[in-house]
Tab-separated table of N, CA, C and O in Angstrom:
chain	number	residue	atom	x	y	z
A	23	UNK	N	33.428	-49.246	-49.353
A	23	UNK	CA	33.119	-48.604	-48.093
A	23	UNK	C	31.780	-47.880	-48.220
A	23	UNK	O	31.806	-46.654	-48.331
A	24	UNK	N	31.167	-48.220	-48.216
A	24	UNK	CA	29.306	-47.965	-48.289
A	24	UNK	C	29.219	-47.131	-47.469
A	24	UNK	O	30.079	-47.065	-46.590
A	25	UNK	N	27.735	-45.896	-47.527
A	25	UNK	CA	27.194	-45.244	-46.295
A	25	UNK	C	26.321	-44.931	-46.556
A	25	UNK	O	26.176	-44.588	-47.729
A	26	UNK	N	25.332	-44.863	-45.747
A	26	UNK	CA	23.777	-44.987	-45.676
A	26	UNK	C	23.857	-43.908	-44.702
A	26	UNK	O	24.700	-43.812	-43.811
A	27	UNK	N	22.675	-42.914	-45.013
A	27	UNK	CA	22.258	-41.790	-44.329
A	27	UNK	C	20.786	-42.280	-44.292
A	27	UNK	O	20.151	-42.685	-45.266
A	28	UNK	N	20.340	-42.179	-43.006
A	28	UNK	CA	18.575	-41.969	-42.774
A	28	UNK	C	18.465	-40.873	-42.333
A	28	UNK	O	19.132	-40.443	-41.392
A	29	UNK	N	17.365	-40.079	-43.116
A	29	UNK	CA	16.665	-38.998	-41.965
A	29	UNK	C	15.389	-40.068	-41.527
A	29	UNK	O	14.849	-41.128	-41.845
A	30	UNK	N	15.352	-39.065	-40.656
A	30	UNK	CA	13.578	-39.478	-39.818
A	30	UNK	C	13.405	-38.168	-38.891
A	30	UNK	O	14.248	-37.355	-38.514
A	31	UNK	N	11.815	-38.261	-38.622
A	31	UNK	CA	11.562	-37.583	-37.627
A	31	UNK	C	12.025	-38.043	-36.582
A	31	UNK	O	12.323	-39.235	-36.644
A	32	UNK	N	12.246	-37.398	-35.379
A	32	UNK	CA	12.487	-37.752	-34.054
A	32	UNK	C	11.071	-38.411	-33.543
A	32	UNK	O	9.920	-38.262	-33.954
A	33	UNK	N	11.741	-39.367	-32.255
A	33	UNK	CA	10.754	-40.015	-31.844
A	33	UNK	C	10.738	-41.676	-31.390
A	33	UNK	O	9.925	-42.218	-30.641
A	34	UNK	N	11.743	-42.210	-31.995
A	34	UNK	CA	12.369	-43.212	-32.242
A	34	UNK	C	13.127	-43.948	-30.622
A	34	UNK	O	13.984	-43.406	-29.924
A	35	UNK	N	12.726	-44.766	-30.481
A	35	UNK	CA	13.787	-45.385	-29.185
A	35	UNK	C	15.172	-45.977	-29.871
A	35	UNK	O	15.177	-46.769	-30.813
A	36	UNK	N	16.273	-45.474	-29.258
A	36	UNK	CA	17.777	-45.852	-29.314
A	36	UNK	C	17.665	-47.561	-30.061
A	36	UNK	O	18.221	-48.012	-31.062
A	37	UNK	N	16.926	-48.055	-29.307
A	37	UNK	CA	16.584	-49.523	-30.029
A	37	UNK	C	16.170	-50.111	-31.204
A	37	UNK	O	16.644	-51.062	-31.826
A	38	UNK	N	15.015	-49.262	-31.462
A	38	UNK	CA	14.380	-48.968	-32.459
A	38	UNK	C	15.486	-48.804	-33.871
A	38	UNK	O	15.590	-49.429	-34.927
A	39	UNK	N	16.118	-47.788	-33.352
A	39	UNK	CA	17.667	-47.086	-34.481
A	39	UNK	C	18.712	-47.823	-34.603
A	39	UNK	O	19.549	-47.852	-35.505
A	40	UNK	N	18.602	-48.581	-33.390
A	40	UNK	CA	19.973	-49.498	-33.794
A	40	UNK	C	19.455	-51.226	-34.729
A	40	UNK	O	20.075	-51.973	-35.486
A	41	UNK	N	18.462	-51.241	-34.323
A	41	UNK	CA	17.696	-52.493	-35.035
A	41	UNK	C	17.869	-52.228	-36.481
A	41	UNK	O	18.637	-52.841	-37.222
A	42	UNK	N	16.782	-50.885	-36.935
A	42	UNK	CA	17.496	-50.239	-38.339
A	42	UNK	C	18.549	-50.399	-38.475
A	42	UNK	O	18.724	-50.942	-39.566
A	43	UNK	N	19.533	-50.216	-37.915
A	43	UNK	CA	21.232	-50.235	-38.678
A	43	UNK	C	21.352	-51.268	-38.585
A	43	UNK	O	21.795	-51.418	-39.724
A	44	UNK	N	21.351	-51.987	-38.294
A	44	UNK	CA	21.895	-53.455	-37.837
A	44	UNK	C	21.395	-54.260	-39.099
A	44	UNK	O	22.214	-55.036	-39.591
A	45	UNK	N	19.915	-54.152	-39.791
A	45	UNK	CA	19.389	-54.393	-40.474
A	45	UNK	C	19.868	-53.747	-42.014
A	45	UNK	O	20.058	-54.461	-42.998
A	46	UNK	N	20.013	-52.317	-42.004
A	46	UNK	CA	20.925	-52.068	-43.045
A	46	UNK	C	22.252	-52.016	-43.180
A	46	UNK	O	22.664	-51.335	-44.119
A	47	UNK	N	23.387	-52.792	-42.189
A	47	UNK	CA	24.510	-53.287	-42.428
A	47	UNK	C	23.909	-54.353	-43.014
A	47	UNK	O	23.815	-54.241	-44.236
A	48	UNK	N	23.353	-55.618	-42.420
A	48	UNK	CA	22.955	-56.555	-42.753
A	48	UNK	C	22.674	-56.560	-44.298
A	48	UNK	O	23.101	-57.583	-44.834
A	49	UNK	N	21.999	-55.579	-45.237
A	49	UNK	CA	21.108	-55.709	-45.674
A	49	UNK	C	22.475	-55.114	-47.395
A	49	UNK	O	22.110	-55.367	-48.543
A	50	UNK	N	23.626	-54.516	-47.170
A	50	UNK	CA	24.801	-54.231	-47.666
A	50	UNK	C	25.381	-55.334	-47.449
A	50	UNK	O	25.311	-56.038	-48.457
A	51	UNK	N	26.053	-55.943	-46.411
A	51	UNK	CA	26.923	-57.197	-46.628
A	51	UNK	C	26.161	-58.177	-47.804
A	51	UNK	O	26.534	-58.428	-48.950
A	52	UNK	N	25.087	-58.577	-47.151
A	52	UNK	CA	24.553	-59.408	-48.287
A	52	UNK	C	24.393	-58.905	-49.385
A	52	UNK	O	25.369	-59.295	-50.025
A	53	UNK	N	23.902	-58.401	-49.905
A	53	UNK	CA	23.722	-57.842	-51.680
A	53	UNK	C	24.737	-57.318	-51.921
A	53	UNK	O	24.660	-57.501	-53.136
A	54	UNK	N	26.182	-56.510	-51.736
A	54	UNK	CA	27.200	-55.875	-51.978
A	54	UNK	C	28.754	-56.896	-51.663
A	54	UNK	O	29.874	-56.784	-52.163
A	55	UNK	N	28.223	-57.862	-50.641
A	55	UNK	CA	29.607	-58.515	-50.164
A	55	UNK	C	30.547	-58.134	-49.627
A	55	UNK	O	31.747	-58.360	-49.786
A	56	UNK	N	29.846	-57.365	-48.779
A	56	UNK	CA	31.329	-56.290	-48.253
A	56	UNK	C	30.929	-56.430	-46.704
A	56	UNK	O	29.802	-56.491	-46.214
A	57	UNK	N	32.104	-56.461	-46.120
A	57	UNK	CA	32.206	-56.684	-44.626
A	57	UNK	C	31.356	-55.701	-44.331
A	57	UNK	O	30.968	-54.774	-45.042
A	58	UNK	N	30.936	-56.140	-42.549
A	58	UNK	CA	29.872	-55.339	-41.958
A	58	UNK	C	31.089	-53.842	-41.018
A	58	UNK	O	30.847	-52.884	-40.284
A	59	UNK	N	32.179	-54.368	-41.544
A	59	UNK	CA	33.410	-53.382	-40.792
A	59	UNK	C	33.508	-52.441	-41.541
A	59	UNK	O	34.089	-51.441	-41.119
A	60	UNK	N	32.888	-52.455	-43.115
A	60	UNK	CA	33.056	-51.072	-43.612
A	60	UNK	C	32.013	-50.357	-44.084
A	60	UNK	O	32.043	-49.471	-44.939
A	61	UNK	N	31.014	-50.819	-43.437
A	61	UNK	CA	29.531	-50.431	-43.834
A	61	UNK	C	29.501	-49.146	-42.443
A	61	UNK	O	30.079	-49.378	-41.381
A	62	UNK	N	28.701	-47.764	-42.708
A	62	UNK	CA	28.563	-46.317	-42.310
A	62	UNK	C	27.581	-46.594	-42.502
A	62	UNK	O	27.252	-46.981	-43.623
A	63	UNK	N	26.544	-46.492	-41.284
A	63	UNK	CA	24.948	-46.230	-41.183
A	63	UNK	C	24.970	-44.711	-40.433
A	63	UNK	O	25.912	-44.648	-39.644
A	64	UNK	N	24.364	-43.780	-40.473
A	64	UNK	CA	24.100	-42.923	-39.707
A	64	UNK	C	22.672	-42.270	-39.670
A	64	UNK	O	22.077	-41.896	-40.681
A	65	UNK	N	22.231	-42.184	-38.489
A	65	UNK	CA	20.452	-41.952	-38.686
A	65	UNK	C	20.732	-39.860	-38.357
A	65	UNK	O	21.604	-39.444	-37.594
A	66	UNK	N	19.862	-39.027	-39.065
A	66	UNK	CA	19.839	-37.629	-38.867
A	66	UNK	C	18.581	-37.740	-38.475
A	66	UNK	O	17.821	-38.335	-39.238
A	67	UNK	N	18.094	-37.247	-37.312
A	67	UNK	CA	16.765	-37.045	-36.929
A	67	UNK	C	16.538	-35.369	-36.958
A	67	UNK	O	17.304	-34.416	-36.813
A	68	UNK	N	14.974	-35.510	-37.243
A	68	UNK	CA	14.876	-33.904	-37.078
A	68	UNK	C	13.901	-33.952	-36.531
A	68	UNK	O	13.263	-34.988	-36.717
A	69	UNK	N	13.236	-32.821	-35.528
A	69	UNK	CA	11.859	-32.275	-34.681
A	69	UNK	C	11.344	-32.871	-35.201
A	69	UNK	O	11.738	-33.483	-36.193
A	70	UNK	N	9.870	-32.917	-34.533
A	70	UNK	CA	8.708	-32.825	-35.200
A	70	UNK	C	8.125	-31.676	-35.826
A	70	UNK	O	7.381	-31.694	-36.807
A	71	UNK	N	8.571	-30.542	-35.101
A	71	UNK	CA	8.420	-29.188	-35.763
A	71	UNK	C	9.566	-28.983	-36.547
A	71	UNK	O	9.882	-27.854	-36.173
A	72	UNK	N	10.244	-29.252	-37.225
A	72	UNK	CA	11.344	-29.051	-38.219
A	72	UNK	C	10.945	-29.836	-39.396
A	72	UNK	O	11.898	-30.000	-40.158
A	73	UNK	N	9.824	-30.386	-39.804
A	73	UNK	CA	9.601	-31.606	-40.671
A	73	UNK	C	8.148	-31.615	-41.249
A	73	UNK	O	7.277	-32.013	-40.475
A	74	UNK	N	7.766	-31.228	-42.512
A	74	UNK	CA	6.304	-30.715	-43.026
A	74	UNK	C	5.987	-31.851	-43.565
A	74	UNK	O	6.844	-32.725	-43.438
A	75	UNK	N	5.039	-32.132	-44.127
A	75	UNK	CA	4.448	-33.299	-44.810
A	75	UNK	C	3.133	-32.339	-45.387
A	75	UNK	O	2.607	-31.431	-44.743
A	76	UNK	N	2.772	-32.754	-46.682
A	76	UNK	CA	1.553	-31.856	-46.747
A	76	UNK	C	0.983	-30.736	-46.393
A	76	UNK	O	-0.226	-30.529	-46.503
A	77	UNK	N	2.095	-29.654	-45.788
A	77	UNK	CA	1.628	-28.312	-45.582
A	77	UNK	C	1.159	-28.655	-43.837
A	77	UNK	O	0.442	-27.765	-43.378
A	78	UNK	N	1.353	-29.358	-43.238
A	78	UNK	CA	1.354	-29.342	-41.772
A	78	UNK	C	2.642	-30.306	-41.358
A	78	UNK	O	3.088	-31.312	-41.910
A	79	UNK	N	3.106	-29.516	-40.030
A	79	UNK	CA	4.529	-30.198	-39.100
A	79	UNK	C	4.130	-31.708	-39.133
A	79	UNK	O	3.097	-32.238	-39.541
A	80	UNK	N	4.943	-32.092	-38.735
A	80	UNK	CA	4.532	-33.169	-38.145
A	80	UNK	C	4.229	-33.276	-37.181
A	80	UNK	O	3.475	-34.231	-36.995
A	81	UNK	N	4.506	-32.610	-36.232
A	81	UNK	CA	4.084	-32.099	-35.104
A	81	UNK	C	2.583	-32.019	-35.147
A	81	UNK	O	2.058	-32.877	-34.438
A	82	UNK	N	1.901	-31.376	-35.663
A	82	UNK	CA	0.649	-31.479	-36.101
A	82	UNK	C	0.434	-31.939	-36.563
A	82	UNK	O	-0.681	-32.073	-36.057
A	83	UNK	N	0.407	-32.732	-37.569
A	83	UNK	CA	-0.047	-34.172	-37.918
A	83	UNK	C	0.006	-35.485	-37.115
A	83	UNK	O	-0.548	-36.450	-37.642
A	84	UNK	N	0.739	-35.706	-35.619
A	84	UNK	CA	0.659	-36.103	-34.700
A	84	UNK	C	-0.162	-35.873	-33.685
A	84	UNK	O	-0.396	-36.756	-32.859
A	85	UNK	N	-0.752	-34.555	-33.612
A	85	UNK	CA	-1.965	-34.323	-33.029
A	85	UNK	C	-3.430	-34.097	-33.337
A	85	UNK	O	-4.455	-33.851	-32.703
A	86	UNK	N	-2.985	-34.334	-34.888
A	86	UNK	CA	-4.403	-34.863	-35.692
A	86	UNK	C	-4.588	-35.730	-36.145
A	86	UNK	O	-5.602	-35.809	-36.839
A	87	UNK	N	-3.570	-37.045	-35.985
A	87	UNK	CA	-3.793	-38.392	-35.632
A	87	UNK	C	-4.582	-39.078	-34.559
A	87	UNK	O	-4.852	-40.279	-34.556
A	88	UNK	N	-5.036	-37.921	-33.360
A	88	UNK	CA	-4.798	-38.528	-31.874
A	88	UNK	C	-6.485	-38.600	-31.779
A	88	UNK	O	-7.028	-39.029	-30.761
């Protein structure tokens, strides 16, 4: 019974997140052999202001990308 936790920043379309899971059930059945019925994906998103990289948010590092 496998489970996969992602964080990520927020930001992500519902689609986007489910493609990911879908891809890491996928990605457990095959290399582990275990049904896609007992595979646990769950994505934790956090802010962009909840999430540093190098001493700036990400939040700001999104607006010093721009």
């Amino acid at each position: 019974m496998p489970e996969v936790i992602v964080n990520m920043a927020a930001g992500r379309t519902d689609d986007q997140k489910k493609g990911v899971m879908l891809d890491i059930t996928q990605a457990l059945v095959k290399n582990l052999g275990v049904d896609a019925e007992v595979v646990t994906v769950q994505i934790n998103e956090a802010p962009l202001t909840h999430k540093m990289k190098g001493g700036k948010t990400f939040l700001e590092r999104k607006a010093a990308a721009k």
